[in-house]
Every structure is written in structure tokens, then in C-alpha cells.
CSV table of C-alpha atoms in Angstrom, one decimal:
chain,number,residue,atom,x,y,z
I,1,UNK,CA,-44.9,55.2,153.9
I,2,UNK,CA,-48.0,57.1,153.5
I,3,UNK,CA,-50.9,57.1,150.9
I,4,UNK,CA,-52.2,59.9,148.9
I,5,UNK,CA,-54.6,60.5,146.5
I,6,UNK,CA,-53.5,62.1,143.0
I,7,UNK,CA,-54.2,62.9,139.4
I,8,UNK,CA,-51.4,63.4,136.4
I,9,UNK,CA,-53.8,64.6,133.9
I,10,UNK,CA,-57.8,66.8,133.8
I,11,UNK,CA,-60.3,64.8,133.6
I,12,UNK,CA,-63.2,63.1,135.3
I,13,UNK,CA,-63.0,60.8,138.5
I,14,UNK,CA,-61.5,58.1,137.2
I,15,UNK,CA,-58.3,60.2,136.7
I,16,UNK,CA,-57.9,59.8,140.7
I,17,UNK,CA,-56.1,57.4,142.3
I,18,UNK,CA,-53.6,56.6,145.2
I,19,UNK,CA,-50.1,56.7,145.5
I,20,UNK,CA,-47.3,55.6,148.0
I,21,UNK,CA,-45.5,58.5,149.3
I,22,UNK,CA,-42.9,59.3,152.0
I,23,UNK,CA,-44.2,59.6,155.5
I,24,UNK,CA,-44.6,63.4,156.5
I,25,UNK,CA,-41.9,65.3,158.1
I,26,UNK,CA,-43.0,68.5,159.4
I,27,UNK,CA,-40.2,71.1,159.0
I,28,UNK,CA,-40.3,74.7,161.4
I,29,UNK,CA,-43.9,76.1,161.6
I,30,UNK,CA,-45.9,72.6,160.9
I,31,UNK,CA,-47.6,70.1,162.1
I,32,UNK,CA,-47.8,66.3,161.2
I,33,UNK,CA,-52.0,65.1,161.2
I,34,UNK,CA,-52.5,61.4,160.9
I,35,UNK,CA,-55.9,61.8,159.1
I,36,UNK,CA,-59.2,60.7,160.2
I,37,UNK,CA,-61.4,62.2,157.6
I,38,UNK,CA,-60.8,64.8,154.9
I,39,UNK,CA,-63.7,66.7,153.5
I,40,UNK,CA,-64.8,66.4,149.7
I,41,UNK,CA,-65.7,70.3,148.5
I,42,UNK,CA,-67.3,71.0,144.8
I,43,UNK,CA,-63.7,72.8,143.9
I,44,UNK,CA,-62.3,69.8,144.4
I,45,UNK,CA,-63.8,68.4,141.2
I,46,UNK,CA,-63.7,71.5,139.3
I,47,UNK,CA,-59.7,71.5,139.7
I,48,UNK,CA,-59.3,68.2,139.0
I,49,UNK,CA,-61.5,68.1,135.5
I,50,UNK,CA,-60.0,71.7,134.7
I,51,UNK,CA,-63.4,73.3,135.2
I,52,UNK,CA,-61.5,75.8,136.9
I,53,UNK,CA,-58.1,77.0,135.8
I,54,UNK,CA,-55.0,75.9,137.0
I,55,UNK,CA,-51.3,75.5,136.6
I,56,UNK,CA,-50.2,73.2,134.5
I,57,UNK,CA,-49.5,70.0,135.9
I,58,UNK,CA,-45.6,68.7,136.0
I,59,UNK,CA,-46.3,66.4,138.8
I,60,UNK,CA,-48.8,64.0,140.6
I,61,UNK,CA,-51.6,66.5,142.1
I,62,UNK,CA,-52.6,66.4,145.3
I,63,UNK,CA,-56.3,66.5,146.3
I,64,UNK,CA,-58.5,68.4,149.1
I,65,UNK,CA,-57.3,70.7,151.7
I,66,UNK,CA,-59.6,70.5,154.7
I,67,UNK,CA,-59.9,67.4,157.6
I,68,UNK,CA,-59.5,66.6,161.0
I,69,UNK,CA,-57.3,63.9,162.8
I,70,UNK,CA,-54.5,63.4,165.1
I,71,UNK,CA,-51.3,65.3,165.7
I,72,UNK,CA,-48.2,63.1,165.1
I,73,UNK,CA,-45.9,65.2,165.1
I,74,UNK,CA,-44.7,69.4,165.4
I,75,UNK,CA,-41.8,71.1,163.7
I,76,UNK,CA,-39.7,73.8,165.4
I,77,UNK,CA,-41.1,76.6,167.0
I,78,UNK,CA,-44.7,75.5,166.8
I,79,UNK,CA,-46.4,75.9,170.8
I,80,UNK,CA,-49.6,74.6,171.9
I,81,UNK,CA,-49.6,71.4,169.9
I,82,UNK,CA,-48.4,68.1,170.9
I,83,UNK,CA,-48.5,64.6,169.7
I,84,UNK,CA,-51.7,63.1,170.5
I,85,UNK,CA,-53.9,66.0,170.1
I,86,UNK,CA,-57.2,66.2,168.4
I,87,UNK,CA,-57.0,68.7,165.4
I,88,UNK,CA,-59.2,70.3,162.1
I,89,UNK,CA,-56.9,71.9,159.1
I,90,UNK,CA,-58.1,73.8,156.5
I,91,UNK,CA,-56.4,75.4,153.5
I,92,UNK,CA,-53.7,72.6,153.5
I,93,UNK,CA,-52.2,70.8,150.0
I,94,UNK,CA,-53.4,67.3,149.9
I,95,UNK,CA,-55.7,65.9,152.9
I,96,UNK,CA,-57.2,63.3,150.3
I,97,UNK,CA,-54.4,61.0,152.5
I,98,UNK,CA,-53.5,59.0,154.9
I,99,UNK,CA,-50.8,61.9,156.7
I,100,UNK,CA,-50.4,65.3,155.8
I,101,UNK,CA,-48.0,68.5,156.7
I,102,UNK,CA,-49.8,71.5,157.7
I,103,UNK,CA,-48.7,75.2,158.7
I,104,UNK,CA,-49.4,75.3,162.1
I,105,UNK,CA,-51.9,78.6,161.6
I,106,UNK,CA,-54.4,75.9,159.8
I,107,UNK,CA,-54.8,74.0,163.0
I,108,UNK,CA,-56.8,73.7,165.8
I,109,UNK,CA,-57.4,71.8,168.9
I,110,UNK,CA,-61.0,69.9,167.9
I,111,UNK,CA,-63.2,69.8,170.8
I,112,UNK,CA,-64.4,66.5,172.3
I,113,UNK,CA,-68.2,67.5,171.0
I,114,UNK,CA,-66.8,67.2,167.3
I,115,UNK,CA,-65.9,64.1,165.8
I,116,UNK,CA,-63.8,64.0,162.7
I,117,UNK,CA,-66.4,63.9,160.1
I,118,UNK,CA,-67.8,67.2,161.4
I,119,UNK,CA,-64.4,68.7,161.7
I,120,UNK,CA,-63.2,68.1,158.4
I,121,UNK,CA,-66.7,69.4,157.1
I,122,UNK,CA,-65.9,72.6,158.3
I,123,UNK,CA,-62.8,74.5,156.3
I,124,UNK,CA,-63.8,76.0,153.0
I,125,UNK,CA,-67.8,76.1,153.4
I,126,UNK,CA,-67.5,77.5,156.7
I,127,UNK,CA,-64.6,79.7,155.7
I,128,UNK,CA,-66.8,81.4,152.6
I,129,UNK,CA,-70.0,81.3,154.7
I,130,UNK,CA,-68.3,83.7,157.5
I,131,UNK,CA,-65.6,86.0,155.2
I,132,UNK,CA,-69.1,86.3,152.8
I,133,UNK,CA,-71.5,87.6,155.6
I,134,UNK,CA,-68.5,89.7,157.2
I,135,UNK,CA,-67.9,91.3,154.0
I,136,UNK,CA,-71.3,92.3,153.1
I,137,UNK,CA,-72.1,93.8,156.8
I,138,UNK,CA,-74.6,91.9,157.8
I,139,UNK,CA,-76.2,92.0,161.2
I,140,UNK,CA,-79.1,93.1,163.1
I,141,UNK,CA,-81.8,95.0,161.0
I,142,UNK,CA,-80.8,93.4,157.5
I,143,UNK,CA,-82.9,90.6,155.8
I,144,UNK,CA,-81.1,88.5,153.9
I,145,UNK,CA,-81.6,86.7,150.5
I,146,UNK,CA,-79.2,83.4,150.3
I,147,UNK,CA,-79.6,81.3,147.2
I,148,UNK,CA,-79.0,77.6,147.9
I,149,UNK,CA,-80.0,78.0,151.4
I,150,UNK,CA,-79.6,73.7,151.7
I,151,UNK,CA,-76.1,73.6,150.5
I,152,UNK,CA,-72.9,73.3,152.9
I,153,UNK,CA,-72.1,77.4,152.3
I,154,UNK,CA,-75.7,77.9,152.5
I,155,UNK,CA,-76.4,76.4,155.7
I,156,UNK,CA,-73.2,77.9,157.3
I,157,UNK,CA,-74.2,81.3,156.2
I,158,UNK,CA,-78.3,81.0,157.5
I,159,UNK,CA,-76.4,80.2,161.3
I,160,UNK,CA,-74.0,82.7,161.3
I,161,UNK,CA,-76.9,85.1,160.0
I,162,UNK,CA,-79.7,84.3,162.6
I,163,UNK,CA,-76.9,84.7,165.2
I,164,UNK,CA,-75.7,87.9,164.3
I,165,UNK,CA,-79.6,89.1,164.0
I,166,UNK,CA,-80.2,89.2,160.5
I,167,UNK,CA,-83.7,87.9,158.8
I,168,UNK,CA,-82.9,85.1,156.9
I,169,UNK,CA,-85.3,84.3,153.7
I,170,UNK,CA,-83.2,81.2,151.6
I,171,UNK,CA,-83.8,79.6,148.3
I,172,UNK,CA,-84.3,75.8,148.5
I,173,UNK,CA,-86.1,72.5,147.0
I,174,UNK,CA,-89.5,71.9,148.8
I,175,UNK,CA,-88.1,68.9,149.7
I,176,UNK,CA,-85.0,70.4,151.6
I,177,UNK,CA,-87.4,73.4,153.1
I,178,UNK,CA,-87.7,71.7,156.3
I,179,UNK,CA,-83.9,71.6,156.6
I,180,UNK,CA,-83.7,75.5,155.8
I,181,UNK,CA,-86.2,76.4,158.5
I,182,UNK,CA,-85.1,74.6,161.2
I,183,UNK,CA,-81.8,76.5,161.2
I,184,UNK,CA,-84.0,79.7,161.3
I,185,UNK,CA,-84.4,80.8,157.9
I,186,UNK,CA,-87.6,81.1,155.7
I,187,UNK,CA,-87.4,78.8,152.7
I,188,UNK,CA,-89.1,79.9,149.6
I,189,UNK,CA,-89.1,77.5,146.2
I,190,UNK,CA,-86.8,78.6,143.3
I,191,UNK,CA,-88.6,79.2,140.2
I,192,UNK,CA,-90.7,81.4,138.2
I,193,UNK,CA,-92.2,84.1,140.2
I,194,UNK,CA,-89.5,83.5,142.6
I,195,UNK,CA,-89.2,87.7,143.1
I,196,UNK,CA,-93.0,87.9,144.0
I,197,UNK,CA,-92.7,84.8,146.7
I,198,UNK,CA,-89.4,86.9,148.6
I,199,UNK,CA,-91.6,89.8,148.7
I,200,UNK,CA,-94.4,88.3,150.1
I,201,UNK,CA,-92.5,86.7,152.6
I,202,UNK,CA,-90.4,89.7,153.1
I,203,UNK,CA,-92.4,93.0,153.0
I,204,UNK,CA,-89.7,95.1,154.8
I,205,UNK,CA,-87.5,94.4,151.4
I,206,UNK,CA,-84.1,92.8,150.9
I,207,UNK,CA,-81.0,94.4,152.2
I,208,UNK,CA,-78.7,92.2,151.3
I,209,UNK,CA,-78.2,89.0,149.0
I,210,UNK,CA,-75.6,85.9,148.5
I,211,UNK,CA,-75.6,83.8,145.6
I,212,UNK,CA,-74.3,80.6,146.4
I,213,UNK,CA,-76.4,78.3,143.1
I,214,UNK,CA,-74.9,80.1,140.5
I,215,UNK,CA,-78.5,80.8,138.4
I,216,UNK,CA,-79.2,82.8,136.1
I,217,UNK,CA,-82.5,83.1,138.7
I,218,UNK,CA,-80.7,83.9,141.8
I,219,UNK,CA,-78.9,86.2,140.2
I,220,UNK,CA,-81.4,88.9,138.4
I,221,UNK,CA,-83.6,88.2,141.5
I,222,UNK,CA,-81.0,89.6,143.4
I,223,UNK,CA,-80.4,92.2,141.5
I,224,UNK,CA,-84.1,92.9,141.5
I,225,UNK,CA,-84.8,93.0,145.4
I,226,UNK,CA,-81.2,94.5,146.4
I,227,UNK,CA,-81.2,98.3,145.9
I,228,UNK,CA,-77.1,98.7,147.0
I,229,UNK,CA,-75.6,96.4,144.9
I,230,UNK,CA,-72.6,96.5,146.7
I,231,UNK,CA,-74.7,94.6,149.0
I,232,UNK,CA,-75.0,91.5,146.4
I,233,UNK,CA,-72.3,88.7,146.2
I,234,UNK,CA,-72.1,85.7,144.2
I,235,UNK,CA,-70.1,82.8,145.2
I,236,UNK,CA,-70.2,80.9,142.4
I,237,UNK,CA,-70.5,83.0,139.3
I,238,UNK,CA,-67.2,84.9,139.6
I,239,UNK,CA,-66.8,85.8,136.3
I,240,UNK,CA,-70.0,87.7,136.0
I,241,UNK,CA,-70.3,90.0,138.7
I,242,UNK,CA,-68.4,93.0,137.4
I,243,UNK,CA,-71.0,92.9,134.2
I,244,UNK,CA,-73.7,92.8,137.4
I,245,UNK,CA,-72.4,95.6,139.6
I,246,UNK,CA,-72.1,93.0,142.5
I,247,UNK,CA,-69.5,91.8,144.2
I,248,UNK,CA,-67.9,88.5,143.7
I,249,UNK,CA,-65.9,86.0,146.8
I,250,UNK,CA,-63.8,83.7,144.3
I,251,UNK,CA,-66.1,81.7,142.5
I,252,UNK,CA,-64.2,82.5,139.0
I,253,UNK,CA,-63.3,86.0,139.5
I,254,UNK,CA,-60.6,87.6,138.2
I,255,UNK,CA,-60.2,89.0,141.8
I,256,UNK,CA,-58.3,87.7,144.5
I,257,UNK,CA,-59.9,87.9,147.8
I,258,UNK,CA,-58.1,90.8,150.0
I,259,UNK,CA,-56.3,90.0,152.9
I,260,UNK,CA,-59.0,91.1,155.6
I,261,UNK,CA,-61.1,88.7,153.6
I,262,UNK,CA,-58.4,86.2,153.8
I,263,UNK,CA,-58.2,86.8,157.4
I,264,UNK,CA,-61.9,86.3,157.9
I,265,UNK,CA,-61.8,83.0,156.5
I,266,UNK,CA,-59.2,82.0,158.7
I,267,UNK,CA,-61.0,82.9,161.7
I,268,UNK,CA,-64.2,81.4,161.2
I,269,UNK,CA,-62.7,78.3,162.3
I,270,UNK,CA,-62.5,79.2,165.7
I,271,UNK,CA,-65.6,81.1,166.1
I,272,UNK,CA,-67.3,77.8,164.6
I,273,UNK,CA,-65.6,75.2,166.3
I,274,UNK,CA,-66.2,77.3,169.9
I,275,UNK,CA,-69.9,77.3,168.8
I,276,UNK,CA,-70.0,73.5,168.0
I,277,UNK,CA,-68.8,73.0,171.6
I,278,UNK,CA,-71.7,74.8,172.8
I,279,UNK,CA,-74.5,73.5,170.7
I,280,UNK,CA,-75.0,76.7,168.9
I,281,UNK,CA,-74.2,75.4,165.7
I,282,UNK,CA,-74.5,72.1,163.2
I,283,UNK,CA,-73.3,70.5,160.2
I,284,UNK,CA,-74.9,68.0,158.2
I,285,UNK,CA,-73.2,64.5,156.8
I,286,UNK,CA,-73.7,62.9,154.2
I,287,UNK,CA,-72.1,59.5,153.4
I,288,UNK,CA,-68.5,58.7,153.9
I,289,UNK,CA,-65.9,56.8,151.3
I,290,UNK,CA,-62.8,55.1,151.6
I,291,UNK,CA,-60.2,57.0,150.7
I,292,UNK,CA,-59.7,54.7,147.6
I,293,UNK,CA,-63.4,55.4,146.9
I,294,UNK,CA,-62.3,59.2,146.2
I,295,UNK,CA,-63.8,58.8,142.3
I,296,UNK,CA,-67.0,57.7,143.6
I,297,UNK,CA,-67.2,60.4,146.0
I,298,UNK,CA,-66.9,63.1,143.6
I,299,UNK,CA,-69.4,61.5,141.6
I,300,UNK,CA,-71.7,62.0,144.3
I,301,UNK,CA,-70.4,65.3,145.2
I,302,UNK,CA,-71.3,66.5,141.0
I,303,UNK,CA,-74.7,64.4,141.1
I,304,UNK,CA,-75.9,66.2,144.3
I,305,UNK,CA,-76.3,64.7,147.9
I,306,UNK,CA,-78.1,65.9,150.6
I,307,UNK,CA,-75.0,66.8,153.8
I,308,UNK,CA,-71.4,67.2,153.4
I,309,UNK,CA,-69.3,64.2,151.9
I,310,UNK,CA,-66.0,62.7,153.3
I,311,UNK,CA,-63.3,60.3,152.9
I,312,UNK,CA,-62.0,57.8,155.6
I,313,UNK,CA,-58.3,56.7,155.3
């Protein structure tokens, strides 16, 4: 038997808790993971207290969809796995457990360099970070405004930014500046006068801008700086963009992403994990729960925590 976390109604944290359930089998295309850690991400909690739609439920949910842990198995036709193996998933239905089944496109070998913590950190922040930045162009010559620069997304998006030559100006708490800049961005305070501080910390103007608060301030600010607002996303505030003229990456919106954008998203995994190898790239914990501790760790997740929370089977 296995052990999974669930929830057979919306509601707050409390409604999750474990379950016995078969041990996985993969069938043809998957992969069995014994898991090591499985990453806790804000949608998470907005699915499980019906913040954001869903179906209805007829069944006991399953929670999460990113980790990292150890092959136990492969089902027909999958190559280049074996039992044994050292692996990340993202996108899969339930990693909140002790074993999961995962199409074998979702996985990849984890280098030695990453432990399973930072691996199962990576999937959806790293995912929206990359498929966000791709979307909007950005590269050499642009300058950048990223709301929530300290955030998981956020700090994903200021690396793959200062790699690809982009200026990188980022919204963050003066106590979480120091963080910002030493991935290479500029941190300025949110807040009043917010518009006048980018400026003056970015004469050449904004080219480009990524909402990943959610503010009413990061936003119009936006808006404000960015003359092609094509060239504005929000992340968070779905719903909203088409009254804004920008562009929206999930977050709400009535718009599913595309399949290059799909496509994106799965191949930031690579690129990431290949860059973690090298040094050229971090993530930042925060603390880790039991996977019994699952309410408590969304609790944390919705009170705000500095670094990226998971959950230890």
C-alpha cells in the first residue's frame, strides 16, 4: 500500500488528510517515483478551498503535481529510465504521496548537484517563469518590470532574465531586497510613488512587464511604464487582463495557454535542471513538513514564507 493525501469536500486545510491506496502500477508510457519530496504551490490551496474553479468532486482528490524521488518502476515502451534512478516530475496528479504514476514526458534524470527538495521546487514556478519570459520576447536590450520579484515565479523569472540579457528592475519588501539583487535584479519598494521610483532607477524606460502579485499597484504601474501592451502579462490576475489590454498566462483566465506555451513549460525543466548542475542557477527552501503535516503547510504557504515549501513522505 501506498499513502496519499486527499480532500472530499472545498474548504480550508483541515479538509486534507491521508488515505491508504494501492501501490502504483505504471501502465505503457509511465513511470513509478517512490517520493522524496513533493513541492507545495499557491494553486494548490486555491483548488482545494475552491478559490479557483474546478470539477465537481465525485471522489477523494488528489493533491500537488510536482516532486522528485526515485524511479521504482517503468511501464512498456518507456527508454532511458530504470529502477533506481534519480528523477523530478512535474504536471503529475497527486505527488502529495508516498508513490506516484507519472507519464514518462514529466520526468527527468535529477542530477547529483540537486537534492530532492530543490527538485521538487522546480515544476510549476519554474515552468510559468520560463513559458512567461519566452512568451513576451524578452532578451538582450529589454528592461524588465517583474512584480513580486522575491516570490518562487519571481525569482525564477529575474535568472532566466539576467541570463538571456535583459535589465531586470523587480518589486519587493525592503526586507527581501537583498535577495532580489543578488540574483541580479534592481529591487525597488512597492507602494505609493512606485511609477516614479522604476523610472528613476530605469531612465531607458520599461519594455516589458510581468505581474506575478496580483495588485491593483503592479498592475496600473505596468500599464503606465509599458507602451506595447502586448508586452504586459499577469500571472495572477487572469480574469482582468482582457479589460487591461495585456496578456494573461493562467492565473484565472478564461484562456487556455496554447500549445507552444504548453511546450515551453515543459522544457524549462531541462534547461533549469542542466543550469543547476552548473551553478548557474538557485532555488530557495523554505521549511519542509511531513506529509501528514500537508494542512499546516498550506497554512504557511497562504500566510507567506520566505523560500519554497515542501512535504517529506
Amino acid at each position: 500500500m501506498a499513502t496519499a493525501i486527499v480532500y472530499t469536500e472545498f474548504g480550508g486545510p483541515e479538509v486534507l488528510h491521508p488515505i491508504d491506496i494501492p501501490a502504483p502500477v505504471p501502465g505503457a508510457g509511465e513511470i513509478a517515483i517512490r517520493v522524496e519530496a513533493a513541492g507545495v504551490n499557491p494553486i494548490d490551496g486555491k483548488l482545494r478551498s475552491g478559490l479557483r474553479t474546478s470539477a465537481e468532486i465525485v471522489e477523494p482528490r488528489r493533491v500537488g503535481s510536482d516532486g522528485a524521488g526515485v524511479v521504482t518502476a517503468v511501464g512498456a515502451g518507456v527508454d532511458g529510465f530504470r529502477a533506481g534512478d534519480a528523477v523530478v516530475f512535474s504536471g503529475a496528479y497527486g505527488a502529495y504521496a508516498t508513490d506516484v504514476v507519472v507519464p514518462a514526458s514529466r520526468v527527468h534524470p535529477r542530477p547529483p548537484q540537486v537534492d530532492a527538495a530543490t527538485g521538487a521546487a522546480l515544476g510549476i514556478p519554474v515552468g510559468t517563469a520560463y513559458q512567461t519570459l519566452r512568451s513576451l520576447s524578452v532578451g538582450s536590450g529589454d528592461t524588465l518590470l517583474l512584480h513580486g520579484g522575491s516570490g518562487a515565479v519571481g525569482q525564477a523569472a529575474i535568472q532566466f532574465a539576467v541570463l538571456w540579457g535583459a535589465t531586470v528592475v523587480a518589486t519587493a519588501s525592503p526586507r527581501r531586497a537583498d535577495a532580489v539583487r543578488a540574483l541580479g535584479a534592481t529591487p525597488v519598494p512597492y507602494g505609493d510613488g512606485l511609477a516614479d521610483r522604476v523610472r528613476e532607477v530605469a531612465p531607458q524606460g520599461v519594455t516589458v512587464a510581468i505581474d506575478a502579485a496580483g495588485t491593483d499597484e503592479a498592475l496600473q504601474t505596468s500599464v503606465e511604464l509599458v507602451a506595447d501592451r502586448t508586452r504586459v502579462a499577469t500571472l495572477v490576475r487572469g480574469r482582468d487582463a482582457s479589460a487591461l489590454g495585456v496578456r494573461a498566462f493562467m492565473g484565472g483566465s478564461p484562456e487556455p495557454l496554447t500549445a507552444q506555451q504548453q511546450e515551453w513549460r515543459g522544457e524549462a525543466m531541462p534547461v533549469v535542471l542542466a543550469l543547476l548542475a552548473a551553478g548557474r542557477f538557485s532555488v530557495e527552501l523554505g521549511p519542509s513538513f511531513a506529509l501528514s503535516d500537508a494542512p499546516e503547510a498550506h497554512r504557511v504557504v497562504a500566510a507567506g514564507v520566505d523560500g519554497k515549501i515542501t512535504l517529506v513522505p
